[in-house]
Amino acid sequence: ATALFFAIFWGVFVDLSEKQITQKLIDTTWWTRAISPTKSMMYNFGYPKEPNKRFPDGVTERLARDFYVATISICVAHVFCATPMLPVLIYGWENSSELMKVSFVLGTLADLGYEIYDAIRFSIRTFATNHPSPTPIEFFVILVLLHHTTALILVIPLNLHYVERFEYYQTVVALLYAAAACYLAGAYKFTLDVYEKRKEFVLYKIIVLFQLAVILYTRIYLWFPAAFGLRAHMREQNDTTFFNVATVMITMFSIFNIVLVIDAVGAAAKWLPRSFPKSKKEKNETATLVRRTSATGIVTPALQYLRTLETKRKVKAGVHVVIAINRLSSHASSVSSNKNKKD
């Protein structure tokens, strides 16, 4: 019930806030610089580069604004949910007061409520016809099925059975803050003028390095010991159900984290050695690099895999059609042959 209350709260608060920010965003001086990398990120989330039936006007400036603001709202929600959990992270579960423990649980439920709200709104955007801000099915799969399901499936059971484990509260707080920090830094990074202002070019590189450091610390250094430590504890407790579910979720999220690390390392390797662009050619190359490093790690390979599956599905469907036509033709020929024999 508490999680549903938070879902309603987020539904009211986020929708009203996003509408206000979206309207004001167009009046800023930096939004014109952020449009192109924002669209590039959207393309890597499955949005079409060309107009189609679902997106008759393609990815418009308004859609880009909606996407950019939605990214910021996710970061704000993460910070809002993680902050009440900090006392338990600092003092540990056993040494925390009852108020601290309640605050931690409320923080996890607030995050669960946001996941419920976000899953519902993007499900509507994906499957509703003629929605003013539609989203592609690839985005729904990546955001809702691959990301939100972790919280939707695990938060309440973990709160009931393993809330005292440091692996749990350490991972939750770290990942929420890390995601907020990286995405907010990325959103700010899009606003920088890396073509004409040397200081902003250097700042861009610092942000790339900052994102790499945060991802390495939270997605590797913290995640793997905590995740496999909690899994080992479940096995010691002979908790078969939790152990099996945790194994699946840990494996999925570990792959997610590794790909994020690969993407962050790749972005740093491309940006850190780069010099400030002076000629027109160098500026064009920098613009291309900005577009190519606008996506978040898991999206591109996940999207490629989804598109491969879709291609295989279409090929398989085509084969079935051909087989059906051949069978129908063979049957028709057989009937015609039998009829001729009778005649």
XYZ file of C-alpha atoms in Angstrom:
343
model
C 0.000 0.000 0.000
C 2.862 2.374 0.822
C 4.522 1.715 -2.526
C 1.209 2.420 -4.312
C 0.887 5.680 -2.371
C 4.352 6.698 -3.562
C 3.411 5.700 -7.121
C 0.457 8.113 -6.971
C 2.670 10.790 -5.419
C 5.232 10.442 -8.216
C 2.455 10.461 -10.803
C 1.234 13.858 -9.617
C 4.576 15.438 -8.718
C 6.595 14.274 -11.731
C 3.941 15.044 -14.332
C 3.379 18.581 -13.049
C 7.102 19.258 -12.683
C 8.023 17.868 -16.087
C 5.390 19.979 -17.820
C 6.731 23.149 -16.199
C 10.380 22.345 -16.953
C 9.640 21.265 -20.522
C 7.989 24.603 -21.258
C 10.862 26.609 -19.747
C 13.613 24.554 -21.343
C 13.086 26.074 -24.777
C 13.886 29.555 -23.410
C 17.359 28.583 -22.169
C 20.477 29.583 -24.113
C 22.057 26.121 -23.973
C 19.166 23.902 -25.078
C 20.091 24.257 -28.754
C 23.447 22.604 -27.988
C 21.805 19.785 -26.037
C 19.269 18.841 -28.732
C 21.643 16.894 -30.976
C 23.255 14.682 -28.293
C 19.840 14.144 -26.694
C 18.458 12.905 -29.990
C 21.489 10.667 -30.409
C 20.776 9.111 -27.031
C 17.161 8.603 -28.082
C 18.254 6.858 -31.281
C 20.263 4.461 -29.154
C 17.145 3.783 -27.111
C 15.286 2.673 -30.239
C 13.747 5.933 -31.415
C 13.698 6.086 -35.230
C 16.162 8.228 -37.153
C 13.590 8.657 -39.915
C 9.816 9.286 -39.731
C 7.644 6.177 -39.610
C 4.050 5.214 -38.856
C 4.547 5.439 -35.085
C 6.595 8.649 -35.358
C 5.221 10.476 -38.434
C 7.419 13.515 -37.748
C 10.437 11.536 -36.530
C 12.143 12.612 -33.312
C 10.992 16.190 -32.937
C 12.466 18.916 -30.752
C 9.485 18.530 -28.390
C 10.110 14.795 -28.025
C 13.762 15.521 -27.302
C 12.731 17.994 -24.589
C 10.379 15.420 -23.033
C 13.139 12.827 -23.034
C 15.732 15.195 -21.547
C 13.393 16.317 -18.773
C 12.360 12.721 -18.029
C 16.044 11.855 -17.572
C 16.441 14.676 -15.051
C 13.294 13.659 -13.168
C 14.609 10.099 -12.814
C 17.805 11.477 -11.270
C 15.873 13.681 -8.837
C 13.708 10.716 -7.846
C 16.803 8.582 -7.223
C 18.297 11.217 -4.921
C 14.962 11.676 -3.131
C 14.707 7.915 -2.498
C 18.352 7.291 -1.555
C 18.754 10.154 0.931
C 16.518 8.651 3.689
C 18.616 5.471 3.424
C 21.918 7.196 4.253
C 21.756 6.833 8.072
C 21.489 3.041 7.811
C 24.385 2.992 5.350
C 26.513 5.092 7.729
C 25.686 3.364 11.031
C 24.714 -0.101 9.842
C 21.383 -1.817 10.448
C 22.116 -3.058 13.961
C 23.363 0.311 15.220
C 20.610 2.350 13.592
C 17.629 3.675 15.516
C 14.095 2.598 14.702
C 13.551 5.928 12.948
C 16.598 5.307 10.750
C 15.353 1.830 9.890
C 11.892 3.122 9.037
C 13.463 5.837 6.888
C 15.461 3.236 4.992
C 12.420 1.073 4.300
C 10.391 4.122 3.235
C 13.209 5.080 0.860
C 13.123 1.655 -0.778
C 9.334 1.811 -1.068
C 9.544 5.312 -2.533
C 11.886 3.938 -5.190
C 9.546 0.995 -5.776
C 6.661 3.441 -6.133
C 8.602 5.371 -8.748
C 9.351 2.176 -10.661
C 5.626 1.304 -10.624
C 4.662 4.771 -11.828
C 7.377 4.869 -14.486
C 6.541 1.375 -15.738
C 2.872 2.312 -16.089
C 3.454 5.625 -17.853
C 5.929 4.213 -20.359
C 3.700 1.206 -20.971
C 0.930 3.642 -21.896
C 3.298 5.660 -24.103
C 4.440 2.491 -25.824
C 1.149 0.731 -26.479
C -1.431 3.550 -26.602
C -2.310 4.682 -30.115
C -1.750 8.310 -31.116
C -0.011 9.229 -27.861
C 1.531 12.733 -28.056
C 4.838 11.459 -26.605
C 5.168 7.885 -27.896
C 8.051 5.590 -27.063
C 9.351 2.678 -29.151
C 9.005 -0.925 -28.021
C 12.794 -1.203 -27.718
C 12.798 1.551 -25.093
C 10.017 -0.214 -23.187
C 11.952 -3.491 -23.145
C 15.184 -1.845 -21.996
C 13.686 0.485 -19.378
C 10.731 -1.482 -18.032
C 11.569 -5.141 -18.584
C 15.343 -5.048 -18.108
C 15.642 -2.265 -15.524
C 12.472 -1.671 -13.521
C 11.764 -5.370 -12.968
C 14.732 -5.627 -10.570
C 13.035 -3.317 -8.073
C 9.541 -4.571 -8.858
C 10.521 -8.173 -8.104
C 13.100 -7.880 -5.319
C 12.463 -4.824 -3.110
C 9.575 -6.109 -0.984
C 10.970 -9.663 -0.506
C 14.394 -8.267 0.410
C 12.814 -5.805 2.850
C 10.966 -8.671 4.522
C 13.814 -11.174 4.752
C 17.229 -9.554 4.193
C 16.864 -5.886 5.061
C 19.579 -6.154 7.749
C 22.238 -7.343 5.291
C 24.850 -4.706 4.531
C 25.133 -6.020 0.947
C 21.521 -4.979 0.370
C 21.495 -1.458 1.777
C 24.998 -0.693 0.514
C 24.113 -1.687 -3.047
C 20.756 0.098 -3.098
C 22.118 3.426 -1.863
C 25.263 3.293 -4.001
C 23.470 2.457 -7.248
C 20.741 5.061 -6.765
C 23.229 7.847 -6.081
C 25.587 6.639 -8.814
C 22.840 6.602 -11.441
C 21.675 10.071 -10.406
C 25.219 11.459 -10.463
C 26.113 9.970 -13.847
C 22.898 10.934 -15.625
C 22.799 14.454 -14.172
C 26.431 14.927 -15.161
C 25.590 13.575 -18.609
C 22.621 15.930 -18.960
C 24.834 18.868 -17.981
C 27.564 17.615 -20.317
C 25.184 17.990 -23.259
C 24.852 21.716 -22.570
C 28.576 22.490 -22.872
C 30.069 24.282 -25.856
C 32.988 21.980 -26.629
C 33.622 23.556 -30.051
C 34.315 27.182 -29.166
C 35.131 27.287 -25.431
C 38.273 25.539 -24.239
C 37.222 25.572 -20.561
C 33.970 23.795 -21.365
C 35.857 21.306 -23.540
C 38.120 20.497 -20.558
C 35.070 20.310 -18.278
C 33.469 17.836 -20.687
C 36.539 15.594 -20.378
C 36.457 15.900 -16.579
C 32.824 14.770 -16.572
C 33.703 11.774 -18.752
C 36.435 10.849 -16.262
C 34.049 11.410 -13.332
C 31.438 9.118 -14.887
C 34.080 6.449 -15.442
C 35.238 6.647 -11.814
C 31.685 6.431 -10.441
C 30.803 3.490 -12.682
C 33.986 1.572 -11.840
C 33.499 2.133 -8.112
C 29.807 1.255 -7.897
C 29.361 -1.232 -10.754
C 32.540 -3.242 -10.124
C 34.179 -2.543 -6.748
C 30.930 -2.430 -4.741
C 28.530 -4.484 -6.818
C 30.275 -7.806 -7.293
C 31.404 -8.451 -3.675
C 28.005 -7.320 -2.339
C 25.895 -9.228 -4.877
C 27.750 -12.516 -4.593
C 28.096 -12.117 -0.815
C 24.304 -11.820 -0.445
C 23.844 -14.763 -2.793
C 26.237 -16.871 -0.712
C 24.321 -15.925 2.459
C 21.076 -17.080 0.875
C 22.654 -20.416 0.033
C 23.891 -20.809 3.621
C 20.334 -20.179 4.798
C 19.053 -22.890 2.421
C 16.720 -20.290 0.950
C 16.347 -22.007 -2.415
C 13.668 -19.717 -3.824
C 15.543 -16.508 -3.070
C 18.816 -18.082 -4.123
C 17.471 -19.025 -7.569
C 15.770 -15.686 -8.153
C 18.837 -13.799 -6.925
C 21.087 -15.818 -9.217
C 19.040 -14.806 -12.271
C 18.774 -11.139 -11.283
C 22.442 -10.873 -10.252
C 23.540 -12.416 -13.543
C 21.390 -10.014 -15.580
C 22.486 -6.970 -13.622
C 26.130 -8.032 -13.680
C 26.024 -8.159 -17.475
C 24.332 -4.755 -17.428
C 27.125 -3.374 -15.224
C 29.937 -4.862 -17.292
C 28.583 -3.314 -20.474
C 28.282 0.047 -18.703
C 31.920 -0.232 -17.697
C 32.981 -1.113 -21.235
C 31.059 1.884 -22.577
C 32.522 4.261 -19.972
C 36.069 3.033 -20.602
C 35.524 3.407 -24.350
C 34.224 6.969 -23.944
C 37.192 7.903 -21.738
C 39.653 6.349 -24.190
C 38.204 8.466 -26.998
C 37.857 11.741 -25.100
C 40.816 12.032 -22.735
C 43.573 12.089 -25.406
C 41.594 14.475 -27.608
C 42.804 18.052 -28.114
C 40.643 21.144 -28.283
C 39.259 21.445 -31.840
C 40.464 24.415 -33.852
C 39.807 23.716 -37.519
C 36.409 23.054 -39.047
C 37.371 19.438 -39.666
C 38.345 18.922 -36.014
C 35.079 20.488 -34.861
C 33.100 18.152 -37.105
C 35.036 15.191 -35.718
C 34.313 16.378 -32.179
C 30.616 16.734 -33.000
C 30.582 13.169 -34.292
C 32.297 11.976 -31.128
C 29.732 13.796 -28.970
C 26.923 12.002 -30.800
C 28.601 8.609 -30.576
C 29.232 8.881 -26.840
C 25.771 10.184 -25.988
C 24.279 6.766 -25.363
C 24.342 4.835 -22.126
C 26.302 1.626 -22.167
C 23.764 -1.178 -22.153
C 21.476 0.382 -24.717
C 23.360 -0.142 -27.958
C 24.236 -3.841 -27.535
C 20.849 -4.598 -25.994
C 19.098 -2.810 -28.822
C 21.178 -4.662 -31.415
C 20.222 -7.945 -29.759
C 16.531 -7.006 -29.778
C 16.718 -6.029 -33.421
C 18.465 -9.323 -34.204
C 15.639 -11.186 -32.505
C 13.097 -9.117 -34.414
C 14.871 -9.870 -37.698
C 14.952 -13.577 -36.864
C 11.268 -13.444 -35.974
C 10.422 -11.802 -39.287
C 12.565 -14.302 -41.206
C 10.945 -17.187 -39.351
C 7.498 -15.760 -40.062
C 8.440 -15.393 -43.727
C 9.603 -19.009 -43.863
C 6.319 -20.157 -42.346
C 4.412 -18.137 -44.936
C 6.426 -19.677 -47.778
C 5.897 -23.174 -46.367
C 2.170 -22.517 -46.004
C 1.955 -21.233 -49.580
C 3.857 -24.271 -50.870
C 1.588 -26.618 -48.960
C -1.481 -24.806 -50.239
C -0.117 -24.950 -53.791
C 0.687 -28.644 -53.435
C -2.773 -29.328 -52.082
C -4.367 -27.358 -54.899
C -2.278 -29.228 -57.462
C -3.225 -32.554 -55.882
C -6.901 -31.696 -55.939
C -6.643 -30.534 -59.554
C -4.775 -33.711 -60.525
C -7.340 -35.951 -58.862
C -10.138 -34.072 -60.555
C -8.500 -34.467 -63.977
C -8.094 -38.203 -63.382
C -11.764 -38.523 -62.525
C -12.693 -36.617 -65.664
